[in-house]
Coordinates of C-alpha atoms and ligand atoms in Angstrom, one line a residue:
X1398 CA 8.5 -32.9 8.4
X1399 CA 9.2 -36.0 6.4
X1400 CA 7.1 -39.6 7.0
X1401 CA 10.3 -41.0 9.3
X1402 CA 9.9 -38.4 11.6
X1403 CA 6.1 -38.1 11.9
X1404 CA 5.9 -42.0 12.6
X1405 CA 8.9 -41.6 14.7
X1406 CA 6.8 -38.3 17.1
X1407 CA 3.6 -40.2 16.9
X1408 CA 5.2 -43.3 17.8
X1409 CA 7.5 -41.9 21.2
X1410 CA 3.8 -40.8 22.5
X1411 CA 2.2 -44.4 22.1
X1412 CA 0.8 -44.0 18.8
X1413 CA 0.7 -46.2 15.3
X1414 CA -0.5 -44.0 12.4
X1415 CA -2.6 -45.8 9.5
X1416 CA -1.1 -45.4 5.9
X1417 CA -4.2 -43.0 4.8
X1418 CA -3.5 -40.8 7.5
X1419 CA 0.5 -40.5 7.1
X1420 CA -0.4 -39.7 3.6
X1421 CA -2.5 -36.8 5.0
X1422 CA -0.1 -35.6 7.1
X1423 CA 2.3 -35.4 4.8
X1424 CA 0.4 -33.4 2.1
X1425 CA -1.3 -31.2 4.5
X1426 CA 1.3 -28.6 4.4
X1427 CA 0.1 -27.6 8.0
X1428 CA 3.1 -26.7 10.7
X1429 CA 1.4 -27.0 13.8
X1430 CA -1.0 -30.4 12.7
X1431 CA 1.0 -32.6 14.9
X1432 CA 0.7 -30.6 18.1
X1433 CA -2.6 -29.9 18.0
X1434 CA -3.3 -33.7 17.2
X1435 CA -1.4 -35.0 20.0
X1436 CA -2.9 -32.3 22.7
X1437 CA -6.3 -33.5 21.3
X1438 CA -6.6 -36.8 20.8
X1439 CA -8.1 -39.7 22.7
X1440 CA -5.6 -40.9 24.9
X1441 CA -6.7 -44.0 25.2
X1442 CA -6.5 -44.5 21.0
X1443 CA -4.2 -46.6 19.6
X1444 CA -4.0 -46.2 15.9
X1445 CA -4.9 -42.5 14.3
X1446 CA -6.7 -42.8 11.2
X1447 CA -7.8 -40.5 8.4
X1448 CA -10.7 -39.4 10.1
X1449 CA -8.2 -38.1 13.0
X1450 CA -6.1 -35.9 11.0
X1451 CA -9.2 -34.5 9.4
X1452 CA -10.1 -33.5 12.5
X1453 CA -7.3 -31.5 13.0
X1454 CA -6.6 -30.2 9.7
X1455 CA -6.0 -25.8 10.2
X1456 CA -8.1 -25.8 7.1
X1457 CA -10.6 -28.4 6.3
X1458 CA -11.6 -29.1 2.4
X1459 CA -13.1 -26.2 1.4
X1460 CA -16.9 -26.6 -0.4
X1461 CA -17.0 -24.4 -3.4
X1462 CA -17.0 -21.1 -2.6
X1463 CA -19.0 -18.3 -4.1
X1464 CA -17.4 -15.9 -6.8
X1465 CA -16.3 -12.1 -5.8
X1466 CA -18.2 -10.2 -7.6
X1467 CA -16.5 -6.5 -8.5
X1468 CA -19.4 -3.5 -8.4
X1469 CA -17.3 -1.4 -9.7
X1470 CA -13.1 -0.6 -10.7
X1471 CA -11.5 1.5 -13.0
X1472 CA -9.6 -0.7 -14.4
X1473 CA -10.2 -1.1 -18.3
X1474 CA -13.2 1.7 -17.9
X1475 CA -11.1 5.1 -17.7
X1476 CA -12.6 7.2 -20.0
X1477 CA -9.8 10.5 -18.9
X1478 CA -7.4 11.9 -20.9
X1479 CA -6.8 15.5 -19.2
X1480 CA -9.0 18.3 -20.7
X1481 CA -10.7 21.2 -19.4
X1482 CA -13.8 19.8 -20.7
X1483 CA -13.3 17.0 -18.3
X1484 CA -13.0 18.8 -15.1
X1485 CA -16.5 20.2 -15.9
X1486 CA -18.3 17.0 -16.2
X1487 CA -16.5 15.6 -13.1
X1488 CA -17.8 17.7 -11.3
X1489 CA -21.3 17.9 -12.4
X1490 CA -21.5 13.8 -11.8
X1491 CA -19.9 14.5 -8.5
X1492 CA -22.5 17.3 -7.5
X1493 CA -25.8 15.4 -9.4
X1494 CA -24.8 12.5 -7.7
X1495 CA -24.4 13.4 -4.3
X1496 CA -27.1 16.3 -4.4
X1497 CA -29.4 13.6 -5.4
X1498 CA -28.7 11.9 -1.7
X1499 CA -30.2 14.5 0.0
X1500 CA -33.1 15.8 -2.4
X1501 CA -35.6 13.9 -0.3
X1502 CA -34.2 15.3 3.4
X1503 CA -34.0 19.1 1.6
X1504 CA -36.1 20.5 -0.3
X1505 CA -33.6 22.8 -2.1
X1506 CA -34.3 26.1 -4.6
X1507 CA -31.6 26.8 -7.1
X1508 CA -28.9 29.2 -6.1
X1509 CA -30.3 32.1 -8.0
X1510 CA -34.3 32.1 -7.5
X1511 CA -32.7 32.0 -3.9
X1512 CA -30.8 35.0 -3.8
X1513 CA -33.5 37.2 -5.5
X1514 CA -35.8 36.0 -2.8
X1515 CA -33.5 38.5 -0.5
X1516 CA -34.0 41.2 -3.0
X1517 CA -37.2 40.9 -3.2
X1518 CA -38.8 40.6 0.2
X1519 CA -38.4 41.2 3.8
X1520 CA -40.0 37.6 4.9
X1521 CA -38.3 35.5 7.1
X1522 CA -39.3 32.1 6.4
X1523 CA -36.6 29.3 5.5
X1524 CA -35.5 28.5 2.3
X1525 CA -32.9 25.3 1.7
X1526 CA -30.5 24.7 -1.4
X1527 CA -27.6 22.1 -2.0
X1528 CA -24.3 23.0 -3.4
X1529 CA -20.5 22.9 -3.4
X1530 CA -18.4 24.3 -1.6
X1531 CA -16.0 26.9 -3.2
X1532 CA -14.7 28.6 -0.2
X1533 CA -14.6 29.1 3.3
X1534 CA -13.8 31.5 5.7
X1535 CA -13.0 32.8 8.6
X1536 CA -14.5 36.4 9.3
X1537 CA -13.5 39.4 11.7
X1538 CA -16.6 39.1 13.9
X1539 CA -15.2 35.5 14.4
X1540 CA -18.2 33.3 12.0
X1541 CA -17.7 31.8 9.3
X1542 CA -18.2 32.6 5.7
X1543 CA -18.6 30.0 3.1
X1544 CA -19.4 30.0 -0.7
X1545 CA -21.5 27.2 -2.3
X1546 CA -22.2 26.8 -5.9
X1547 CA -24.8 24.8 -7.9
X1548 CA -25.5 25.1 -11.6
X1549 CA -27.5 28.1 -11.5
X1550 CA -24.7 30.5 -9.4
X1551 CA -22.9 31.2 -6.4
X1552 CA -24.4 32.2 -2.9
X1553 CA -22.9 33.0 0.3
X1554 CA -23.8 31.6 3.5
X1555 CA -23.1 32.5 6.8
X1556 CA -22.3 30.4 9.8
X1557 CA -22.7 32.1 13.2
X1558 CA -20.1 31.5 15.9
X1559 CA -23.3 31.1 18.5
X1560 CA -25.1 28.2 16.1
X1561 CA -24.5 24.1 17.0
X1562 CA -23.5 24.0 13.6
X1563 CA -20.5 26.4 14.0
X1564 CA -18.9 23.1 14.7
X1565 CA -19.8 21.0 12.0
X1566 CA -16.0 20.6 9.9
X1567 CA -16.9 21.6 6.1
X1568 CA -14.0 21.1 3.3
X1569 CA -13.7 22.5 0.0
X1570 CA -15.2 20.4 -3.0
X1571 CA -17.7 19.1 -0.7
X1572 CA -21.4 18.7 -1.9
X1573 CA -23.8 20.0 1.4
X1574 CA -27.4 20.8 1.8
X1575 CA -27.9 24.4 3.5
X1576 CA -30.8 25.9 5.3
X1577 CA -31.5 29.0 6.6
X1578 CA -33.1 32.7 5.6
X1579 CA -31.9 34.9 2.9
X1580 CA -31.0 38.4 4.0
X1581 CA -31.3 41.3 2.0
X1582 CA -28.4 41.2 -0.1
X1583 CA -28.6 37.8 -1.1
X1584 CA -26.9 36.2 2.1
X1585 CA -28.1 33.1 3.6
X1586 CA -27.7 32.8 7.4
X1587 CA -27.6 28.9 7.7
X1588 CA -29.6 27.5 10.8
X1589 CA -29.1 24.0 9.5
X1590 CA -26.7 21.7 7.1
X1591 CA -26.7 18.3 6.5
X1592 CA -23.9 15.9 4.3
X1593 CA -25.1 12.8 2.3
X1594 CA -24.2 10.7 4.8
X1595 CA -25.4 7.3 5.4
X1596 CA -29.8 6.5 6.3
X1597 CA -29.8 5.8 10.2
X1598 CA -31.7 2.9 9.1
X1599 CA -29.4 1.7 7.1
X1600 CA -29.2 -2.5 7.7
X1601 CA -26.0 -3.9 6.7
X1602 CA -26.1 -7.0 4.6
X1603 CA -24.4 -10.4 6.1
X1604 CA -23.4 -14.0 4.9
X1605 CA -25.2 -16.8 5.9
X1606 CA -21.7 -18.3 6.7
X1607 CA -19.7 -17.2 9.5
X1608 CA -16.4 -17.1 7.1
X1609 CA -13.6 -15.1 7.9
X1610 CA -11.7 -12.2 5.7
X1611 CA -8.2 -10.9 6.6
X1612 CA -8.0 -7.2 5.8
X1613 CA -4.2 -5.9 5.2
X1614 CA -2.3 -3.2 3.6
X1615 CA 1.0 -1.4 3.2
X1616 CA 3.0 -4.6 3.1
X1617 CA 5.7 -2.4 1.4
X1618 CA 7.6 -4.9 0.2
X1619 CA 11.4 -4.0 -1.0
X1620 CA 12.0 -1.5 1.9
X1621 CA 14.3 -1.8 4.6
X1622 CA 11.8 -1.3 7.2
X1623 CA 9.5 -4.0 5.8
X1624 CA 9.0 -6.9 8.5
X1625 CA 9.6 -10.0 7.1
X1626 CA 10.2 -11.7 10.2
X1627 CA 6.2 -11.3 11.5
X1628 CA 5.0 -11.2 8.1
X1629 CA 6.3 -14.8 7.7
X1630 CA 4.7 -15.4 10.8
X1631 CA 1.7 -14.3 9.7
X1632 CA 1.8 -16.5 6.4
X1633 CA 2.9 -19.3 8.6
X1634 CA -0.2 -19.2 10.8
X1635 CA -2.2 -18.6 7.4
X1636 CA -1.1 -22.5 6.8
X1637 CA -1.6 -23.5 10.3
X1638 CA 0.9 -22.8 12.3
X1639 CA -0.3 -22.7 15.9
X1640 CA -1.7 -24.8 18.9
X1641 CA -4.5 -22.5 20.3
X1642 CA -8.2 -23.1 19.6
X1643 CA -9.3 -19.7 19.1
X1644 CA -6.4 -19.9 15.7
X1645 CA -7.4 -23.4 14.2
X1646 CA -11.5 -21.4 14.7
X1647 CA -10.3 -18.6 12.7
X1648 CA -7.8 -20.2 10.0
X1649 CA -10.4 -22.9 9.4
X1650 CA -12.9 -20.2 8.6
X1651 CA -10.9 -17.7 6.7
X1652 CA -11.7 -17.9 3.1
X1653 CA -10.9 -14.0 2.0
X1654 CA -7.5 -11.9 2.5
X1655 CA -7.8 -8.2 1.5
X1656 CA -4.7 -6.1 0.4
X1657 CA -6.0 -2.3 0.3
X1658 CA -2.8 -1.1 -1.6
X1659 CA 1.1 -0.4 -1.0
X1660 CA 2.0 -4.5 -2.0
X1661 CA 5.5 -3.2 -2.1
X1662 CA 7.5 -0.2 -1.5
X1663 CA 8.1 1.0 -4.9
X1664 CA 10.7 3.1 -6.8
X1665 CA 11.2 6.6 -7.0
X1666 CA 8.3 7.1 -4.7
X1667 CA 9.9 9.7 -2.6
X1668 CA 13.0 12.0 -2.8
X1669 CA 16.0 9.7 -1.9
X1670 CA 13.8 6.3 -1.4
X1671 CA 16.5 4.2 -2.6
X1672 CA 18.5 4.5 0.7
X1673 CA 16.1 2.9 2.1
X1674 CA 15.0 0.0 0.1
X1675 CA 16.2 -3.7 0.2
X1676 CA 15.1 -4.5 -3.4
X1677 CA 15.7 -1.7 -5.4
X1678 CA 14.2 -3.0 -8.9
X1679 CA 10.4 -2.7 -9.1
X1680 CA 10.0 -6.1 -10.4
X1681 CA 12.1 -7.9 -8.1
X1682 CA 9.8 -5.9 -5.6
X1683 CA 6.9 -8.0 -7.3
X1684 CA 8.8 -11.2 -7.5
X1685 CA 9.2 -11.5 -4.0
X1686 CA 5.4 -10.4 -3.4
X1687 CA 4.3 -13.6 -5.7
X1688 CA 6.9 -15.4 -3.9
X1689 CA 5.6 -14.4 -0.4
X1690 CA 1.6 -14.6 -2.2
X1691 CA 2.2 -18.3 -4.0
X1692 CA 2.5 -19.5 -0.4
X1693 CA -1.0 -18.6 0.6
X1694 CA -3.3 -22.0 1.1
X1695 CA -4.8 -21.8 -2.8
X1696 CA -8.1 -22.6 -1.5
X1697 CA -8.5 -18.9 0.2
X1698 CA -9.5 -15.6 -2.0
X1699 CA -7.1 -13.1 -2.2
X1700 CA -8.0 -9.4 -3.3
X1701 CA -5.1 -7.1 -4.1
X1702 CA -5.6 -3.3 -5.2
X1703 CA -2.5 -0.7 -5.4
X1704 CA -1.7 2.5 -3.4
X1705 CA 0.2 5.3 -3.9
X1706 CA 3.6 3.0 -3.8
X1707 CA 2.4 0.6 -6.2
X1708 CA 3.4 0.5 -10.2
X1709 CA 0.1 2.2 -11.3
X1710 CA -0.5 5.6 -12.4
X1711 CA -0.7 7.9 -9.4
X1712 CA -3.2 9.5 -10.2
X1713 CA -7.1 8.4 -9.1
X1714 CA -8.9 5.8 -9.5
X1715 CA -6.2 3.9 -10.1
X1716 CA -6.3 0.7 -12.5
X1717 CA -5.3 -2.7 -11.0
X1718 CA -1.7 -4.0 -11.3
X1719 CA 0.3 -4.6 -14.5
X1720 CA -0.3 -8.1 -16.4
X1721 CA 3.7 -7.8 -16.1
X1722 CA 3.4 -7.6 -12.4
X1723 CA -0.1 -10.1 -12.4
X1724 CA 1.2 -13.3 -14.0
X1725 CA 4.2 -13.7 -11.7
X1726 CA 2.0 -14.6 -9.4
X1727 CA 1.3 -18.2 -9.5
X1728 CA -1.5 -18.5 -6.5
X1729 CA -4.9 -19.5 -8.3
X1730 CA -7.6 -17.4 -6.8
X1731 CA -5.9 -13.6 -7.0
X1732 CA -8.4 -10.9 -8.5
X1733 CA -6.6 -7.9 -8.8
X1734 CA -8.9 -4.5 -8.9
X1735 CA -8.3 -0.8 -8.9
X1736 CA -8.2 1.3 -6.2
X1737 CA -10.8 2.5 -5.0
X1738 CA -12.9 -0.5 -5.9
X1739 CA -16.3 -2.2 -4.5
X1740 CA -16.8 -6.4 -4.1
X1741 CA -19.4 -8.2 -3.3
X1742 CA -18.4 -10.8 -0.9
X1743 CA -21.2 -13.9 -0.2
X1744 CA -23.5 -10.6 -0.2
X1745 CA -21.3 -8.6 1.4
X1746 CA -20.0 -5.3 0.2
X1747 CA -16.7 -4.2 0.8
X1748 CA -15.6 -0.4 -0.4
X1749 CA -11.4 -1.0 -0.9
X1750 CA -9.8 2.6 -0.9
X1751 CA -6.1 2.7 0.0
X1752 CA -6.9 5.4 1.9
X1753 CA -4.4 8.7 0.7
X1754 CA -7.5 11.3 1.3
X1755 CA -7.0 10.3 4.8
X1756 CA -4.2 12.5 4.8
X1757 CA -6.2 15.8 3.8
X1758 CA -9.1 14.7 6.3
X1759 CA -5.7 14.7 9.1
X1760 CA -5.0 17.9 7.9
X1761 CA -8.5 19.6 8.0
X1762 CA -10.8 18.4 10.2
X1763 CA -10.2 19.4 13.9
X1764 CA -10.0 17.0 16.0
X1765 CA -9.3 14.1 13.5
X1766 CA -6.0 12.0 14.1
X1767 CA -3.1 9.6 12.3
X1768 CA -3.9 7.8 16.3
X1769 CA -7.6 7.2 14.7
X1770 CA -7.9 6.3 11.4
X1771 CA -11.3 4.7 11.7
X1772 CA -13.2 8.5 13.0
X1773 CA -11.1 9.8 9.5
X1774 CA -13.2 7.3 7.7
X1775 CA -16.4 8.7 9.0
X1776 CA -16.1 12.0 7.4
X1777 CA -15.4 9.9 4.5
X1778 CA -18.5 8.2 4.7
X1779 CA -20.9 10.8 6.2
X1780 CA -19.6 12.9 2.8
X1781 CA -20.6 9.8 0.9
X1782 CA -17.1 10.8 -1.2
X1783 CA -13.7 9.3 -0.8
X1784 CA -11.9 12.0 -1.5
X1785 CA -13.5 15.6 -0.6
X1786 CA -10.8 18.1 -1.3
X1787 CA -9.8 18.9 -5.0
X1788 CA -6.1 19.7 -5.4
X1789 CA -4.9 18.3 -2.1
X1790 CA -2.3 15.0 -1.5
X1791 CA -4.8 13.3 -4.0
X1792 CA -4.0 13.9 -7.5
X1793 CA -7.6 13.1 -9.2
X1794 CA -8.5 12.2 -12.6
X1795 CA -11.2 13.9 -14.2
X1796 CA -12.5 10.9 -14.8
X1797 CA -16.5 10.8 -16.5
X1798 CA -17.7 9.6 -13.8
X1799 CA -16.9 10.3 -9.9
X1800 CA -15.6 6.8 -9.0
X1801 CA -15.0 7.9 -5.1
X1802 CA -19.1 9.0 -4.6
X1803 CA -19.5 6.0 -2.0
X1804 CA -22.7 4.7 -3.5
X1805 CA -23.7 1.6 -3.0
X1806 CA -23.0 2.0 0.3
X1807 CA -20.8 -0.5 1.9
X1808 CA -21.1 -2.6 4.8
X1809 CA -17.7 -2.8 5.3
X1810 CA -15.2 -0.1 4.2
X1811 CA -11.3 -1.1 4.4
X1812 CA -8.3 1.4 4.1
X1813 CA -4.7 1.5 4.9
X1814 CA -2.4 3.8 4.0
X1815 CA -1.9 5.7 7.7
X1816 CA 0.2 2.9 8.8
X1817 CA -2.1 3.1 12.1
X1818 CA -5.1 0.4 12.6
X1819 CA -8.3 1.7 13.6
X1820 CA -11.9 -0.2 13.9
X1821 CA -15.1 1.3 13.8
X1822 CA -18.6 1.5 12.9
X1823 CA -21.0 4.2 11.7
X1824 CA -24.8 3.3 11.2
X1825 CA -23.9 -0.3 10.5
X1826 CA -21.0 0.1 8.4
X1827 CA -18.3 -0.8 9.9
X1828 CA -15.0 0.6 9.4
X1829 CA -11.7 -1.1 9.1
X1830 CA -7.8 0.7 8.6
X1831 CA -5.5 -1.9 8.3
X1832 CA -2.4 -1.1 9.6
X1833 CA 1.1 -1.8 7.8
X1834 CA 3.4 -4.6 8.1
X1835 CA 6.6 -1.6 7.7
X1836 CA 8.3 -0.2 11.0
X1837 CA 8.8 3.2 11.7
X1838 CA 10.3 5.1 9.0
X1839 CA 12.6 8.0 9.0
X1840 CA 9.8 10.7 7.7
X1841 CA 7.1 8.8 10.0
X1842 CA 9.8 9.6 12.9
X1843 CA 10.1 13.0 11.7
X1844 CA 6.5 13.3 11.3
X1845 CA 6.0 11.8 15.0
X1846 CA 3.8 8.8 12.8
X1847 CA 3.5 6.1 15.4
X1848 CA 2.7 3.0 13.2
X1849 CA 1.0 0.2 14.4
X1850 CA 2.5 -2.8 12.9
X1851 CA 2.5 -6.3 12.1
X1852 CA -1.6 -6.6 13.1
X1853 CA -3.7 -8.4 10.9
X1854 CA -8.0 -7.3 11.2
X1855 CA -9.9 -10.6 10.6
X1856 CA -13.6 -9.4 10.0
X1857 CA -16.1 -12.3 10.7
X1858 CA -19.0 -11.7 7.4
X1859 CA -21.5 -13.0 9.0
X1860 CA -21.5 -10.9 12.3
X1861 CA -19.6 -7.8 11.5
X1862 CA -17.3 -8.4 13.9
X1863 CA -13.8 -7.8 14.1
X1864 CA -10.6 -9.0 15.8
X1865 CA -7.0 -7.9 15.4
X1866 CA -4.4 -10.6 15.5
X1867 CA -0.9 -9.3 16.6
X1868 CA 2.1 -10.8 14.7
X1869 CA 4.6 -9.0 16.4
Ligands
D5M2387 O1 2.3 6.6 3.8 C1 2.4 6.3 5.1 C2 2.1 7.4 6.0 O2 3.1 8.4 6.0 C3 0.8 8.2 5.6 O3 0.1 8.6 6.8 C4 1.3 9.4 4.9 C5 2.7 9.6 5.5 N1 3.6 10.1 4.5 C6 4.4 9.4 3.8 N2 5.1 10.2 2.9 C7 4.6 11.4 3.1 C8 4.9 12.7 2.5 N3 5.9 12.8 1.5 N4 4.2 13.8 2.9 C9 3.3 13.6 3.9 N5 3.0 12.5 4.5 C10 3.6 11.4 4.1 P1 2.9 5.8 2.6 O4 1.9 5.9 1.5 O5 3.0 4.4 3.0 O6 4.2 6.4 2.2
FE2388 FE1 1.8 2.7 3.0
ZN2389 ZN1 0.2 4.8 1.1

């Protein structure tokens, strides 16, 4: 709106505007500052002033706000280059790390003193270890049959179809402490197993402000089924584009804005993508992200790590984006980290993970759902590990050390990837999927993906809580 036509509106309700606050108006780059200035002013007023519009400003002047600090990100510290050697030492961090978890909760043997106990003797008292799991399976008598591993050996350990624990979901790769008695034979009949998983005391931290983060992903950018319509909506209310109260509360308070991978749809990401993208060269697909990005108030944080569409090796962790893809974008305050990657926030931690695991956890623990992304997370975090299963839809790189062992542990953990948004919270943390801003596609139809999008999680730092704001 130009200055004729704001003195022209102000003026048809009664009102003269001071210099100062035309100025302001002007400048304030802020849709909806009119309306919610004229439903909220003094009536009886004659002449608005600064002080007025400041009042109604979507976003006041922001006081310095503190820096993100990254925990930890790939990017710039892969040590990988693909050997055998590497594999090994992967998985020693992974099992050292996560045994360590649970040394205090089990006191575990090694594998082998264990096994010659049930050589040895007939005695029936209970012994505990911790290992990996190499195998499980499914036996005639209808029990299970699983194989875990430490450094010392292999044992196997039998889970009775009678036993609570019969129902506990255990995946390959996964690091567990057993107990139970050791048969002759050297087989241990497990009467109890426990994960990492998180303290039940665990506290999470909080700001001492009440500021706001928006948590996104899977923007896909570039394809035909990306909404542009409600994403512009959404960048529009960003800059204050509303009337309602419980919006100008929110935007005036939302410093951070998330993006937990797939910025843009990509190129060559699937057999016969490129009949269904808009942009079909990668970095136009960027250009138009900036474009979309640069028009972000300057004074709010944005956070952007990749996903599985995104121009970064495929392979996990995954470094940050490109300083080809970085430097078109013009907005001030982007840090771009890897994915997975852990931020501190005004003392908050947020664990970033786009989320591709999720797809194994679908596919192997019963009762977990594409409808429920948030109870998918769980198993993440009660493994402490972001990606359990070796060898399934996440390609992993051996890399020194295991960058998806979830330690610190979060406060808040944020994923997309399932295109399905999902809130949650287990022992404190809460847990946030994100959704996509991508209708339907042809494989999710084929797949019977229902995808929830167009919603946009605003987490409140210093209460935990979360709302979902529908840009539909
Ligand atoms: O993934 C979006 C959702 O669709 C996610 O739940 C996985 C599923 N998806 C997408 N492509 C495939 C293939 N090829 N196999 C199995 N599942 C798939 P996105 O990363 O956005 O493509
Ligand atoms: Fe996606
Ligand atoms: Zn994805």
């Amino acid at each position: 709106m130009d200055s004729i036509d704001i003195v022209k509106t102000l003026a048809s309700k009664g009102y003269m505007l001071d210099p100062d606050a035309l100025g302001l108006l002007e400048k304030a780059r802020d849709p909806g500052i009119l309306d919610r200035l004229l439903s909220g002013i003094d009536p009886s007023a004659l002449t608005i002033t600064m002080d007025d519009v400041a009042r109604f400003q979507a976003r006041p002047p922001a006081r310095k706000l503190p820096s993100i600090k990254i925990l930890s990100d790939i990017t710039n510290n892969s040590t990988c280059i693909g050997d055998y050697d590497e594999f090994v030492g992967y998985f020693r961090d992974r099992y050292g790390r996560l045994g360590d978890m649970m040394r205090h909760r089990v006191s575990a043997r090694p594998v082998e003193i264990v096994k010659k106990k049930g050589f040895s003797r007939t005695e029936k008292s209970e012994v505990s270890i911790i290992g990996m799991v190499s195998d499980i399976r499914d036996t005639a008598n209808g029990n299970r049959l699983v194989e875990l591993e430490d450094q010392t050996g292999s044992i196997s350990v039998l889970i009775s179809k009678d036993k609570d624990i019969f129902d506990m979901s255990l995946l390959l790769d996964e690091v567990v402490g057993v107990t139970g008695t050791v048969r002759e034979g050297g087989l241990l009949m497990a009467s109890s197993i426990v994960f990492p998983d998180v303290p039940n005391t665990n506290e999470p931290h909080r700001s001492e402000e009440p500021s706001m983060a928006a948590l996104i992903s899977d923007i896909h950018i570039g394809s035909d089924t990306f909404l542009e319509d409600p994403w512009l909506k959404f960048i529009d209310w960003v800059n204050g584009d509303f009337k309602d109260d419980q919006s100008h509360d929110m935007v005036s308070r939302l410093k951070y804005i998330v993006v937990a991978g797939d910025l843009v749809d990509g190129i060559g990401v699937y057999p016969g993508q490129d009949k269904e993208l808009n942009i079909m060269d990668i970095y136009d697909q960027y250009r138009k992200a900036a474009e979309y990005f640069d028009q972000i108030p300057h004074d709010i944080k944005v956070i952007i790590t990749p996903g599985n569409h995104d121009a970064v090796r495929q392979a996990e962790p995954q470094p940050a984006l490109l300083e080809d893809m970085r430097r078109m974008f013009k907005h001030p305050n982007i840090t771009f980290a890897g994915n997975p990657s852990a931020v501190e926030i005004e003392g908050v931690r947020l664990l970033i993970y786009h989320g591709r695991s999720l797809d194994d956890i679908v596919s192997n623990v019963p009762g977990a759902s594409y409808s429920r992304p948030e109870k998918a997370m769980v198993e993440l975090l009660k493994r402490r590990h972001l990606s359990p299963i070796y060898g399934g839809k996440v390609m992993i790189a051996p890399e020194a050390k295991d960058h998806f062992v979830i330690d610190p542990l979060p406060d808040i953990m944020h994923s997309g990837h399932v295109h399905t948004v999902g809130i949650g919270r287990y022992r404190g943390v809460t847990l946030v999927n994100s959704g996509t801003w991508q209708a339907q596609t042809d494989f999710q139809k084929r797949m019977n993906i229902q995808p929830d999008p167009a919603r946009a999680p605003l987490i409140n730092l210093k209460t935990g809580e979360v709302s979902i704001l529908n840009f539909n």
